[in-house]
mmCIF file of C-alpha atoms in Angstrom:
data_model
loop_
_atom_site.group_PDB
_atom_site.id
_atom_site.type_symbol
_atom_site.label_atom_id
_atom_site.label_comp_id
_atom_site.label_asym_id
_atom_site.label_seq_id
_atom_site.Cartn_x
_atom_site.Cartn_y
_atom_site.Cartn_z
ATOM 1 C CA UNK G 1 14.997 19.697 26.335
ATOM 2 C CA UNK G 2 13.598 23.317 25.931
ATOM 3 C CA UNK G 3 9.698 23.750 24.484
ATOM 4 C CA UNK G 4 9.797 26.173 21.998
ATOM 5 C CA UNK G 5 5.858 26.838 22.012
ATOM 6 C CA UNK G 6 3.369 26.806 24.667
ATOM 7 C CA UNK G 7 -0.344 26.264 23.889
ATOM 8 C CA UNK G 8 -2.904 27.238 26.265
ATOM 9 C CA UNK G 9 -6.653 25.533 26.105
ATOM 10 C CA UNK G 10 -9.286 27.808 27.581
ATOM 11 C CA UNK G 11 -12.365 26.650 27.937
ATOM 12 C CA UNK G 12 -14.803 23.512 28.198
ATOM 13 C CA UNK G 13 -13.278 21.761 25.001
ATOM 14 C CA UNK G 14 -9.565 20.409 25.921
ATOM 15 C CA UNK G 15 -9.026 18.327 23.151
ATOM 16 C CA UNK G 16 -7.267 19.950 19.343
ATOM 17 C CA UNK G 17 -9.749 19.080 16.639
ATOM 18 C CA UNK G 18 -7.480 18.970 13.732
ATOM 19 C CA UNK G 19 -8.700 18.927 9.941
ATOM 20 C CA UNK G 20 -8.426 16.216 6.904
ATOM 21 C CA UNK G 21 -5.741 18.434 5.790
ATOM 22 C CA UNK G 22 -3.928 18.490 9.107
ATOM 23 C CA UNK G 23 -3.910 15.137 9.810
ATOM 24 C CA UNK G 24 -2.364 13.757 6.179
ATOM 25 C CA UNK G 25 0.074 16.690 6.375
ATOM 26 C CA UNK G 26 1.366 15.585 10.027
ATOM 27 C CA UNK G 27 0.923 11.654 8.809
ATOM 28 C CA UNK G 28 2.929 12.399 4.951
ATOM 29 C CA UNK G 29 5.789 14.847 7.479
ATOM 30 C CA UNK G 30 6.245 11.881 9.809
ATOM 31 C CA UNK G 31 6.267 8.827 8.265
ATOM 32 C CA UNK G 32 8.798 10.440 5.105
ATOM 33 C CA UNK G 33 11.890 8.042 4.817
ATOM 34 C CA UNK G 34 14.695 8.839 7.213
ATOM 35 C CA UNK G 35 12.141 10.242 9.938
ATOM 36 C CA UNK G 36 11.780 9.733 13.243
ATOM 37 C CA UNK G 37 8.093 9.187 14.230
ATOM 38 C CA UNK G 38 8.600 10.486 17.943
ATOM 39 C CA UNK G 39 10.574 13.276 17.402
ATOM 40 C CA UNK G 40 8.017 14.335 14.612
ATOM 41 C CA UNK G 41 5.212 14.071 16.497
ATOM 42 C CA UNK G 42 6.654 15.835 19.346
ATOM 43 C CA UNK G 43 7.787 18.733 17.116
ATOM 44 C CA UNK G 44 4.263 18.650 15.569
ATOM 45 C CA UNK G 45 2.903 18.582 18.649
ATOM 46 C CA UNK G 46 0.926 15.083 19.017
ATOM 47 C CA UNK G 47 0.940 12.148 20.422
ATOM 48 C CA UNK G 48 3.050 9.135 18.117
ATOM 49 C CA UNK G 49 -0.021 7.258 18.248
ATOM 50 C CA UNK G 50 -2.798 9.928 16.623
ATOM 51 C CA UNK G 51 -0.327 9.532 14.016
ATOM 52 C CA UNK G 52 -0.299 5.579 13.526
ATOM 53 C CA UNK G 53 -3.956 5.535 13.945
ATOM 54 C CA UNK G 54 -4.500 8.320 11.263
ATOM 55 C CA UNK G 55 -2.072 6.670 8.834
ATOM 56 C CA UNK G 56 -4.238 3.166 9.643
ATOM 57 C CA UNK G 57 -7.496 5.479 8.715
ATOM 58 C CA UNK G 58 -6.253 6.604 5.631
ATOM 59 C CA UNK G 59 -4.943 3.466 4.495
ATOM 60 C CA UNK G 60 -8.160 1.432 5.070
ATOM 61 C CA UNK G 61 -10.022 4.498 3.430
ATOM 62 C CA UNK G 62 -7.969 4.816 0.439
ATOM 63 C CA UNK G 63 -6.633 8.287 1.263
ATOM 64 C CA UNK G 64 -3.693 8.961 -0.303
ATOM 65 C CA UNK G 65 -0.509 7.883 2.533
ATOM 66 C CA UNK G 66 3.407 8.533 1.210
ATOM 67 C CA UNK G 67 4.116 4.827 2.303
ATOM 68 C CA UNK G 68 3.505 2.104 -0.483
ATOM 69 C CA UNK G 69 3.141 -1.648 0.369
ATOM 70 C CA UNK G 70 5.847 -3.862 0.429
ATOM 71 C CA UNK G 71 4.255 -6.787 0.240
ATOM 72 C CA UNK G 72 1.323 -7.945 -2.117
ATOM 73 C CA UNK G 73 -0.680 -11.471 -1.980
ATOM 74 C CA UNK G 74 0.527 -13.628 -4.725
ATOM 75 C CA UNK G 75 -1.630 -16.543 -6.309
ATOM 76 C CA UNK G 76 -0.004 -19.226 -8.616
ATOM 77 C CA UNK G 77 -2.138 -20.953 -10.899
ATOM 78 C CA UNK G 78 -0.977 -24.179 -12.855
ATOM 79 C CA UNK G 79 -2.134 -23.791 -16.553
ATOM 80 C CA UNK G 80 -5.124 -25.832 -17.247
ATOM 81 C CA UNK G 81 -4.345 -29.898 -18.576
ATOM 82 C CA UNK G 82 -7.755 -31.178 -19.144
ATOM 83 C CA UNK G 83 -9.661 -30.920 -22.580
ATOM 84 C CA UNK G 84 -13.030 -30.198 -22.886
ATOM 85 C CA UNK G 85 -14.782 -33.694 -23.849
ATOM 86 C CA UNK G 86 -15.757 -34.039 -27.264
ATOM 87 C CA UNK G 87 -18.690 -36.156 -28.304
ATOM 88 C CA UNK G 88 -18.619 -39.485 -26.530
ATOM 89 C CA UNK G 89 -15.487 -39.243 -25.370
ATOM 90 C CA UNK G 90 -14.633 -38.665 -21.357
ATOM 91 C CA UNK G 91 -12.317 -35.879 -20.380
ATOM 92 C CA UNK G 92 -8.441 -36.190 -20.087
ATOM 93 C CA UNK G 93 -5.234 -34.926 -19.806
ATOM 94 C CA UNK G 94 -3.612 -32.856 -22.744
ATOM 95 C CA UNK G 95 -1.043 -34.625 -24.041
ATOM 96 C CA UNK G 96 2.247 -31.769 -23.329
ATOM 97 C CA UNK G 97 1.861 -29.384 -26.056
ATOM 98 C CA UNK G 98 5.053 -28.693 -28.562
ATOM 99 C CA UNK G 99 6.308 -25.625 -26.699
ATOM 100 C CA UNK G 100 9.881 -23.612 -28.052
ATOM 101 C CA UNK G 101 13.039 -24.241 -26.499
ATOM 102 C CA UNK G 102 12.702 -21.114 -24.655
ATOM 103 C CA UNK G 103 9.149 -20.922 -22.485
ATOM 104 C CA UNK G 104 8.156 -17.400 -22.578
ATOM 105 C CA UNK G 105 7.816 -15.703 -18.737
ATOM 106 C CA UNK G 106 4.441 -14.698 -17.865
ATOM 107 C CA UNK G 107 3.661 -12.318 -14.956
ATOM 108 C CA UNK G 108 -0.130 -11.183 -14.681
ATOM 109 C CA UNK G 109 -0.910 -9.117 -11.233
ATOM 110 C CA UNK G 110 -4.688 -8.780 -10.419
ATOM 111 C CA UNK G 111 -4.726 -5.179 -8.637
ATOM 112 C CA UNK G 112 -6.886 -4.538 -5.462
ATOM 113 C CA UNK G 113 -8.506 -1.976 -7.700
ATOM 114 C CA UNK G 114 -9.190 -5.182 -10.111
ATOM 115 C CA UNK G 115 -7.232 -4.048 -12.879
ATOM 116 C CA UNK G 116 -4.662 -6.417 -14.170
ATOM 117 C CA UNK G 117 -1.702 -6.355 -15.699
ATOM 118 C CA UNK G 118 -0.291 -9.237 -17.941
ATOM 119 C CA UNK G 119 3.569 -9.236 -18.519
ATOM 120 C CA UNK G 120 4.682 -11.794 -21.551
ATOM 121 C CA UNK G 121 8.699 -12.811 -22.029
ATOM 122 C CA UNK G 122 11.618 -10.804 -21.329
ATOM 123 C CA UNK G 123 10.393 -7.548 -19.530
ATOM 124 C CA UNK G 124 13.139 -5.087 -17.765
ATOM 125 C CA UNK G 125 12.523 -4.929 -14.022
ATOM 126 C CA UNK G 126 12.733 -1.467 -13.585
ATOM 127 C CA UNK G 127 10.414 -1.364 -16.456
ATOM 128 C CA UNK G 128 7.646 -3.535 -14.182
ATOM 129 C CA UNK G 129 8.534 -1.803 -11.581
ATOM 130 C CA UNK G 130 7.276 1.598 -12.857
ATOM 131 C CA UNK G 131 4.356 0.159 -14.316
ATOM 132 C CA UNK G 132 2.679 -1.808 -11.370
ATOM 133 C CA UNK G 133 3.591 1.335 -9.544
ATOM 134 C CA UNK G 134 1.576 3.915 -11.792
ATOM 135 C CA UNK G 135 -1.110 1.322 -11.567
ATOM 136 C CA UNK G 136 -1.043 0.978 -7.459
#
C-alpha cells in the first residue's frame, strides 16, 4: 500500500482538531451504504474509531447522522373494558360492543419527539412508510 499524502505536525500540539463540519462530513462519507468504514477512515485520514464515537455524539445530540434507526420500541395497549360506575352501581366489564364484520386496523406511533401519528383501516405501506419517515 502506497500513502498518497504525508502530513507533518510541527510543534507542541500533535493532535488534528477538526471542526463540527469536519467531523459530520467524515461521519455522513463513511458510514454511506456500501462503504467500508476502515478504508474510509484511512483515506480520510483517521482513526475508525473517532468516527464511531462522533457518529455516537451526534446521535445522542440530535445532530443530523445519514443512518436512520431500524428498530423503534413498540408498546401494545389492550383497549379499555371497564365502564365508569354510574350511581350506585360498582364498576364492570363492558359487555363486547357490536363491532362490523371487518375490525378496522389501527396503528398510532408516539415519536421520541412526542408527536404521534394515528393510522385508521387500510393504509398502503409505502404510504406509512414515507410518513413516519418525514416525521423521524
Amino acid at each position: 500500500m502506497a500513502y498518497q499524502r504525508v502530513e507533518v505536525l510541527t510543534g507542541t500540539e500533535r493532535r488534528r482538531n477538526y471542526t463540527p463540519a469536519e467531523k459530520m462530513r467524515m461521519v455522513e462519507e463513511a458510514f454511506r451504504p456500501g462503504v467500508v468504514v476502515t478504508e474510509a477512515a484511512r483515506r480520510l485520514g483517521v482513526h475508525e474509531s473517532l468516527l464511531y464515537r462522533w457518529r455516537g455524539l451526534m446521535q445522542s445530540s440530535g445532530t443530523a447522522v445519514a443512518e436512520p434507526s431500524s428498530f423503534v420500541a413498540v408498546t401494545i395497549t389492550p383497549e379499555p373494558t371497564e365502564t365508569e360506575p354510574t350511581a350506585g352501581e360498582p364498576p364492570g366489564p363492558l359487555p363486547p360492543p357490536a363491532r362490523p364484520a371487518i375490525s378496522p386496523a389501527v396503528l398510532e406511533v408516539i415519536l421520541p419527539s412526542g408527536a404521534r401519528l394515528r393510522l385508521e383501516g387500510p393504509v398502503d405501506p409505502a404510504l406509512a412508510a414515507a410518513v413516519v419517515g418525514a416525521l423521524a
